[in-house]
């Protein structure tokens, strides 16, 4: 059986670059968006918090988001995490010692908050509710987006997000061994 990715089949997307200005450098964030596939102009926005990899890979492997988008007439947006894929804030020198310090969770969250806010304006969707999605590290980002930016993210679905591992509330063994 031949596998086809969403980007190769019925779902086509655009990959615009997004630039924001903040007190510390912000990357040009790549986004994947197919605004008119299911969106009726009034539905919610489904925002996927990209994690450690090129956003196209997550786009191609996140069928649930698209199934839900069809049901809820949602606008689908995938944001690429800074320092991954095409989102290199300083180009080829992004991993230089004096620049890699901007690869932090807090900055990724701020990137996404600005991105969602600006895209709501661009798509004339300022009244649309935003649901964040993510899995694993992206699930952690999804949960943190809801906690840190409740004015931007209305709901969040965090799958396989080992949040307790990052807050030191669980033992390290719990993550690897079922009891």
PDB file of C-alpha atoms in Angstrom:
ATOM      1  CA  UNK A   1       0.000   0.000   0.000  1.00  0.00           C
ATOM      2  CA  UNK A   2       1.459   3.326  -1.034  1.00  0.00           C
ATOM      3  CA  UNK A   3       1.385   6.038   1.607  1.00  0.00           C
ATOM      4  CA  UNK A   4       0.444   9.545   0.561  1.00  0.00           C
ATOM      5  CA  UNK A   5       0.978  12.559   2.736  1.00  0.00           C
ATOM      6  CA  UNK A   6      -1.626  15.233   3.250  1.00  0.00           C
ATOM      7  CA  UNK A   7       0.521  17.739   1.414  1.00  0.00           C
ATOM      8  CA  UNK A   8       0.625  15.446  -1.617  1.00  0.00           C
ATOM      9  CA  UNK A   9      -3.081  14.685  -1.691  1.00  0.00           C
ATOM     10  CA  UNK A  10      -6.215  16.781  -1.233  1.00  0.00           C
ATOM     11  CA  UNK A  11      -4.746  19.267   1.211  1.00  0.00           C
ATOM     12  CA  UNK A  12      -2.576  21.996  -0.251  1.00  0.00           C
ATOM     13  CA  UNK A  13      -0.928  24.579   1.914  1.00  0.00           C
ATOM     14  CA  UNK A  14       1.053  27.766   1.694  1.00  0.00           C
ATOM     15  CA  UNK A  15       4.239  28.426   3.609  1.00  0.00           C
ATOM     16  CA  UNK A  16       4.510  32.140   4.233  1.00  0.00           C
ATOM     17  CA  UNK A  17       7.199  33.527   6.501  1.00  0.00           C
ATOM     18  CA  UNK A  18       6.085  35.506   9.497  1.00  0.00           C
ATOM     19  CA  UNK A  19       8.241  38.170  11.120  1.00  0.00           C
ATOM     20  CA  UNK A  20       7.586  39.779  14.468  1.00  0.00           C
ATOM     21  CA  UNK A  21       9.443  42.386  16.439  1.00  0.00           C
ATOM     22  CA  UNK A  22      10.023  41.827  20.128  1.00  0.00           C
ATOM     23  CA  UNK A  23      12.599  42.825  22.701  1.00  0.00           C
ATOM     24  CA  UNK A  24      14.659  39.775  21.834  1.00  0.00           C
ATOM     25  CA  UNK A  25      15.137  38.451  18.315  1.00  0.00           C
ATOM     26  CA  UNK A  26      12.214  36.580  16.838  1.00  0.00           C
ATOM     27  CA  UNK A  27      12.626  34.122  14.028  1.00  0.00           C
ATOM     28  CA  UNK A  28      10.917  34.244  10.714  1.00  0.00           C
ATOM     29  CA  UNK A  29       8.427  31.538  11.586  1.00  0.00           C
ATOM     30  CA  UNK A  30       7.340  29.225   8.810  1.00  0.00           C
ATOM     31  CA  UNK A  31       3.689  28.354   8.909  1.00  0.00           C
ATOM     32  CA  UNK A  32       1.607  25.871   7.037  1.00  0.00           C
ATOM     33  CA  UNK A  33      -1.901  27.067   6.370  1.00  0.00           C
ATOM     34  CA  UNK A  34      -4.804  25.997   4.215  1.00  0.00           C
ATOM     35  CA  UNK A  35      -7.379  28.617   5.142  1.00  0.00           C
ATOM     36  CA  UNK A  36     -10.183  27.604   2.818  1.00  0.00           C
ATOM     37  CA  UNK A  37     -10.061  23.827   2.952  1.00  0.00           C
ATOM     38  CA  UNK A  38     -12.714  23.585   5.697  1.00  0.00           C
ATOM     39  CA  UNK A  39     -13.000  27.060   7.165  1.00  0.00           C
ATOM     40  CA  UNK A  40     -16.267  28.872   6.613  1.00  0.00           C
ATOM     41  CA  UNK A  41     -15.022  32.232   7.901  1.00  0.00           C
ATOM     42  CA  UNK A  42     -16.806  31.814  11.224  1.00  0.00           C
ATOM     43  CA  UNK A  43     -15.357  28.611  12.631  1.00  0.00           C
ATOM     44  CA  UNK A  44     -12.574  28.200  15.158  1.00  0.00           C
ATOM     45  CA  UNK A  45      -8.857  28.301  14.463  1.00  0.00           C
ATOM     46  CA  UNK A  46      -6.924  25.088  15.053  1.00  0.00           C
ATOM     47  CA  UNK A  47      -3.318  25.989  15.811  1.00  0.00           C
ATOM     48  CA  UNK A  48      -0.673  23.262  15.910  1.00  0.00           C
ATOM     49  CA  UNK A  49       2.303  24.148  18.092  1.00  0.00           C
ATOM     50  CA  UNK A  50       5.226  22.814  16.117  1.00  0.00           C
ATOM     51  CA  UNK A  51       8.001  21.131  18.019  1.00  0.00           C
ATOM     52  CA  UNK A  52      11.469  19.773  17.280  1.00  0.00           C
ATOM     53  CA  UNK A  53      11.396  19.313  13.528  1.00  0.00           C
ATOM     54  CA  UNK A  54      10.309  20.794  10.206  1.00  0.00           C
ATOM     55  CA  UNK A  55       6.643  21.784  10.345  1.00  0.00           C
ATOM     56  CA  UNK A  56       5.872  19.972   7.082  1.00  0.00           C
ATOM     57  CA  UNK A  57       6.522  16.651   8.814  1.00  0.00           C
ATOM     58  CA  UNK A  58       3.925  17.423  11.479  1.00  0.00           C
ATOM     59  CA  UNK A  59       1.500  18.679   8.825  1.00  0.00           C
ATOM     60  CA  UNK A  60       1.830  15.394   6.963  1.00  0.00           C
ATOM     61  CA  UNK A  61       1.275  13.261  10.079  1.00  0.00           C
ATOM     62  CA  UNK A  62      -1.490  15.007  12.009  1.00  0.00           C
ATOM     63  CA  UNK A  63      -4.653  13.559  10.525  1.00  0.00           C
ATOM     64  CA  UNK A  64      -6.750  14.138  13.646  1.00  0.00           C
ATOM     65  CA  UNK A  65      -6.411  17.914  13.339  1.00  0.00           C
ATOM     66  CA  UNK A  66      -7.757  17.802   9.787  1.00  0.00           C
ATOM     67  CA  UNK A  67     -10.588  15.420  10.674  1.00  0.00           C
ATOM     68  CA  UNK A  68     -11.647  17.755  13.480  1.00  0.00           C
ATOM     69  CA  UNK A  69     -11.218  20.815  11.225  1.00  0.00           C
ATOM     70  CA  UNK A  70     -13.622  19.367   8.696  1.00  0.00           C
ATOM     71  CA  UNK A  71     -16.210  18.675  11.401  1.00  0.00           C
ATOM     72  CA  UNK A  72     -15.916  22.136  12.987  1.00  0.00           C
ATOM     73  CA  UNK A  73     -15.268  24.213   9.819  1.00  0.00           C
ATOM     74  CA  UNK A  74     -11.947  25.302  11.294  1.00  0.00           C
ATOM     75  CA  UNK A  75      -9.038  27.264   9.901  1.00  0.00           C
ATOM     76  CA  UNK A  76      -5.894  25.115  10.270  1.00  0.00           C
ATOM     77  CA  UNK A  77      -2.527  26.726  11.025  1.00  0.00           C
ATOM     78  CA  UNK A  78       0.706  24.947  11.903  1.00  0.00           C
ATOM     79  CA  UNK A  79       3.448  27.110  13.415  1.00  0.00           C
ATOM     80  CA  UNK A  80       7.065  26.026  13.082  1.00  0.00           C
ATOM     81  CA  UNK A  81       9.241  26.215  16.206  1.00  0.00           C
ATOM     82  CA  UNK A  82      12.180  28.605  15.988  1.00  0.00           C
ATOM     83  CA  UNK A  83      15.511  26.884  15.234  1.00  0.00           C
ATOM     84  CA  UNK A  84      13.809  23.982  13.419  1.00  0.00           C
ATOM     85  CA  UNK A  85      13.012  23.439   9.762  1.00  0.00           C
ATOM     86  CA  UNK A  86      13.093  26.731   7.870  1.00  0.00           C
ATOM     87  CA  UNK A  87      12.678  28.897  10.979  1.00  0.00           C
ATOM     88  CA  UNK A  88      16.252  29.948  11.603  1.00  0.00           C
ATOM     89  CA  UNK A  89      16.269  33.393  13.241  1.00  0.00           C
ATOM     90  CA  UNK A  90      19.881  34.135  12.283  1.00  0.00           C
ATOM     91  CA  UNK A  91      20.165  32.038   9.140  1.00  0.00           C
ATOM     92  CA  UNK A  92      23.256  29.845   8.979  1.00  0.00           C
ATOM     93  CA  UNK A  93      24.653  31.391  12.171  1.00  0.00           C
ATOM     94  CA  UNK A  94      21.576  30.501  14.273  1.00  0.00           C
ATOM     95  CA  UNK A  95      23.495  27.907  16.286  1.00  0.00           C
ATOM     96  CA  UNK A  96      26.474  30.149  17.030  1.00  0.00           C
ATOM     97  CA  UNK A  97      27.277  30.385  20.724  1.00  0.00           C
ATOM     98  CA  UNK A  98      26.004  33.950  21.077  1.00  0.00           C
ATOM     99  CA  UNK A  99      22.703  33.219  19.301  1.00  0.00           C
ATOM    100  CA  UNK A 100      21.551  29.769  20.382  1.00  0.00           C
ATOM    101  CA  UNK A 101      20.396  31.179  23.722  1.00  0.00           C
ATOM    102  CA  UNK A 102      17.173  32.274  22.038  1.00  0.00           C
ATOM    103  CA  UNK A 103      16.189  28.621  21.586  1.00  0.00           C
ATOM    104  CA  UNK A 104      14.035  28.571  24.715  1.00  0.00           C
ATOM    105  CA  UNK A 105      10.480  27.497  25.484  1.00  0.00           C
ATOM    106  CA  UNK A 106       9.431  30.963  26.614  1.00  0.00           C
ATOM    107  CA  UNK A 107      10.485  32.495  23.318  1.00  0.00           C
ATOM    108  CA  UNK A 108       8.732  29.793  21.282  1.00  0.00           C
ATOM    109  CA  UNK A 109       5.542  30.488  23.251  1.00  0.00           C
ATOM    110  CA  UNK A 110       5.884  34.223  22.651  1.00  0.00           C
ATOM    111  CA  UNK A 111       6.444  33.564  18.927  1.00  0.00           C
ATOM    112  CA  UNK A 112       3.244  31.550  18.762  1.00  0.00           C
ATOM    113  CA  UNK A 113       1.214  34.115  20.725  1.00  0.00           C
ATOM    114  CA  UNK A 114       2.245  36.886  18.332  1.00  0.00           C
ATOM    115  CA  UNK A 115       1.711  34.627  15.314  1.00  0.00           C
ATOM    116  CA  UNK A 116      -1.829  33.622  16.310  1.00  0.00           C
ATOM    117  CA  UNK A 117      -2.776  37.189  17.205  1.00  0.00           C
ATOM    118  CA  UNK A 118      -1.497  38.575  13.901  1.00  0.00           C
ATOM    119  CA  UNK A 119      -3.057  35.808  11.807  1.00  0.00           C
ATOM    120  CA  UNK A 120      -6.451  36.364  13.429  1.00  0.00           C
ATOM    121  CA  UNK A 121      -6.261  39.929  12.159  1.00  0.00           C
ATOM    122  CA  UNK A 122      -4.980  38.892   8.723  1.00  0.00           C
ATOM    123  CA  UNK A 123      -7.766  36.328   8.242  1.00  0.00           C
ATOM    124  CA  UNK A 124     -10.408  38.682   9.702  1.00  0.00           C
ATOM    125  CA  UNK A 125     -11.016  36.088  12.397  1.00  0.00           C
ATOM    126  CA  UNK A 126     -10.662  38.200  15.531  1.00  0.00           C
ATOM    127  CA  UNK A 127     -13.842  36.683  16.987  1.00  0.00           C
ATOM    128  CA  UNK A 128     -12.804  33.085  16.268  1.00  0.00           C
ATOM    129  CA  UNK A 129     -11.890  30.849  19.178  1.00  0.00           C
ATOM    130  CA  UNK A 130      -8.423  29.269  19.033  1.00  0.00           C
ATOM    131  CA  UNK A 131      -7.766  25.649  19.939  1.00  0.00           C
ATOM    132  CA  UNK A 132      -4.115  24.635  20.239  1.00  0.00           C
ATOM    133  CA  UNK A 133      -2.976  21.109  19.408  1.00  0.00           C
ATOM    134  CA  UNK A 134       0.330  19.356  19.967  1.00  0.00           C
ATOM    135  CA  UNK A 135       1.966  16.080  20.935  1.00  0.00           C
ATOM    136  CA  UNK A 136       5.031  15.194  22.991  1.00  0.00           C
ATOM    137  CA  UNK A 137       7.159  18.350  23.330  1.00  0.00           C
ATOM    138  CA  UNK A 138       4.580  20.092  21.142  1.00  0.00           C
ATOM    139  CA  UNK A 139       1.949  18.931  23.635  1.00  0.00           C
ATOM    140  CA  UNK A 140       3.897  20.602  26.408  1.00  0.00           C
ATOM    141  CA  UNK A 141       3.977  23.782  24.330  1.00  0.00           C
ATOM    142  CA  UNK A 142       0.235  23.472  23.732  1.00  0.00           C
ATOM    143  CA  UNK A 143      -0.514  23.190  27.455  1.00  0.00           C
ATOM    144  CA  UNK A 144       1.862  26.016  28.315  1.00  0.00           C
ATOM    145  CA  UNK A 145       0.266  28.226  25.643  1.00  0.00           C
ATOM    146  CA  UNK A 146      -3.099  27.808  27.345  1.00  0.00           C
ATOM    147  CA  UNK A 147      -1.601  28.551  30.783  1.00  0.00           C
ATOM    148  CA  UNK A 148       0.580  31.493  29.746  1.00  0.00           C
ATOM    149  CA  UNK A 149      -1.612  33.044  27.046  1.00  0.00           C
ATOM    150  CA  UNK A 150      -5.265  32.367  27.992  1.00  0.00           C
ATOM    151  CA  UNK A 151      -6.161  35.574  26.155  1.00  0.00           C
ATOM    152  CA  UNK A 152      -4.857  34.005  22.911  1.00  0.00           C
ATOM    153  CA  UNK A 153      -5.606  30.279  23.306  1.00  0.00           C
ATOM    154  CA  UNK A 154      -9.176  29.364  24.273  1.00  0.00           C
ATOM    155  CA  UNK A 155      -8.682  25.600  24.560  1.00  0.00           C
ATOM    156  CA  UNK A 156      -5.831  23.120  24.235  1.00  0.00           C
ATOM    157  CA  UNK A 157      -5.450  19.442  23.432  1.00  0.00           C
ATOM    158  CA  UNK A 158      -2.040  18.222  24.583  1.00  0.00           C
ATOM    159  CA  UNK A 159      -1.298  14.617  23.631  1.00  0.00           C
ATOM    160  CA  UNK A 160       1.514  12.583  25.206  1.00  0.00           C
ATOM    161  CA  UNK A 161       2.835  15.691  26.928  1.00  0.00           C
ATOM    162  CA  UNK A 162       5.235  14.767  29.771  1.00  0.00           C
ATOM    163  CA  UNK A 163       4.522  17.980  31.693  1.00  0.00           C
ATOM    164  CA  UNK A 164       5.446  16.547  35.102  1.00  0.00           C
ATOM    165  CA  UNK A 165       8.915  15.712  33.839  1.00  0.00           C
ATOM    166  CA  UNK A 166       9.612  19.391  33.228  1.00  0.00           C
ATOM    167  CA  UNK A 167       8.204  20.561  36.553  1.00  0.00           C
ATOM    168  CA  UNK A 168      10.170  17.950  38.514  1.00  0.00           C
ATOM    169  CA  UNK A 169       6.943  16.730  40.141  1.00  0.00           C
ATOM    170  CA  UNK A 170       7.380  13.162  38.947  1.00  0.00           C
ATOM    171  CA  UNK A 171      10.287  10.791  39.184  1.00  0.00           C
ATOM    172  CA  UNK A 172      12.403  10.267  36.102  1.00  0.00           C
ATOM    173  CA  UNK A 173      11.598   6.552  36.217  1.00  0.00           C
ATOM    174  CA  UNK A 174       7.864   7.235  35.820  1.00  0.00           C
ATOM    175  CA  UNK A 175       8.410   8.522  32.321  1.00  0.00           C
ATOM    176  CA  UNK A 176      10.083   5.325  31.141  1.00  0.00           C
ATOM    177  CA  UNK A 177       8.421   2.573  33.158  1.00  0.00           C
ATOM    178  CA  UNK A 178       4.755   1.806  33.607  1.00  0.00           C
ATOM    179  CA  UNK A 179       3.803   0.795  37.119  1.00  0.00           C
TER     180      UNK A 179
END
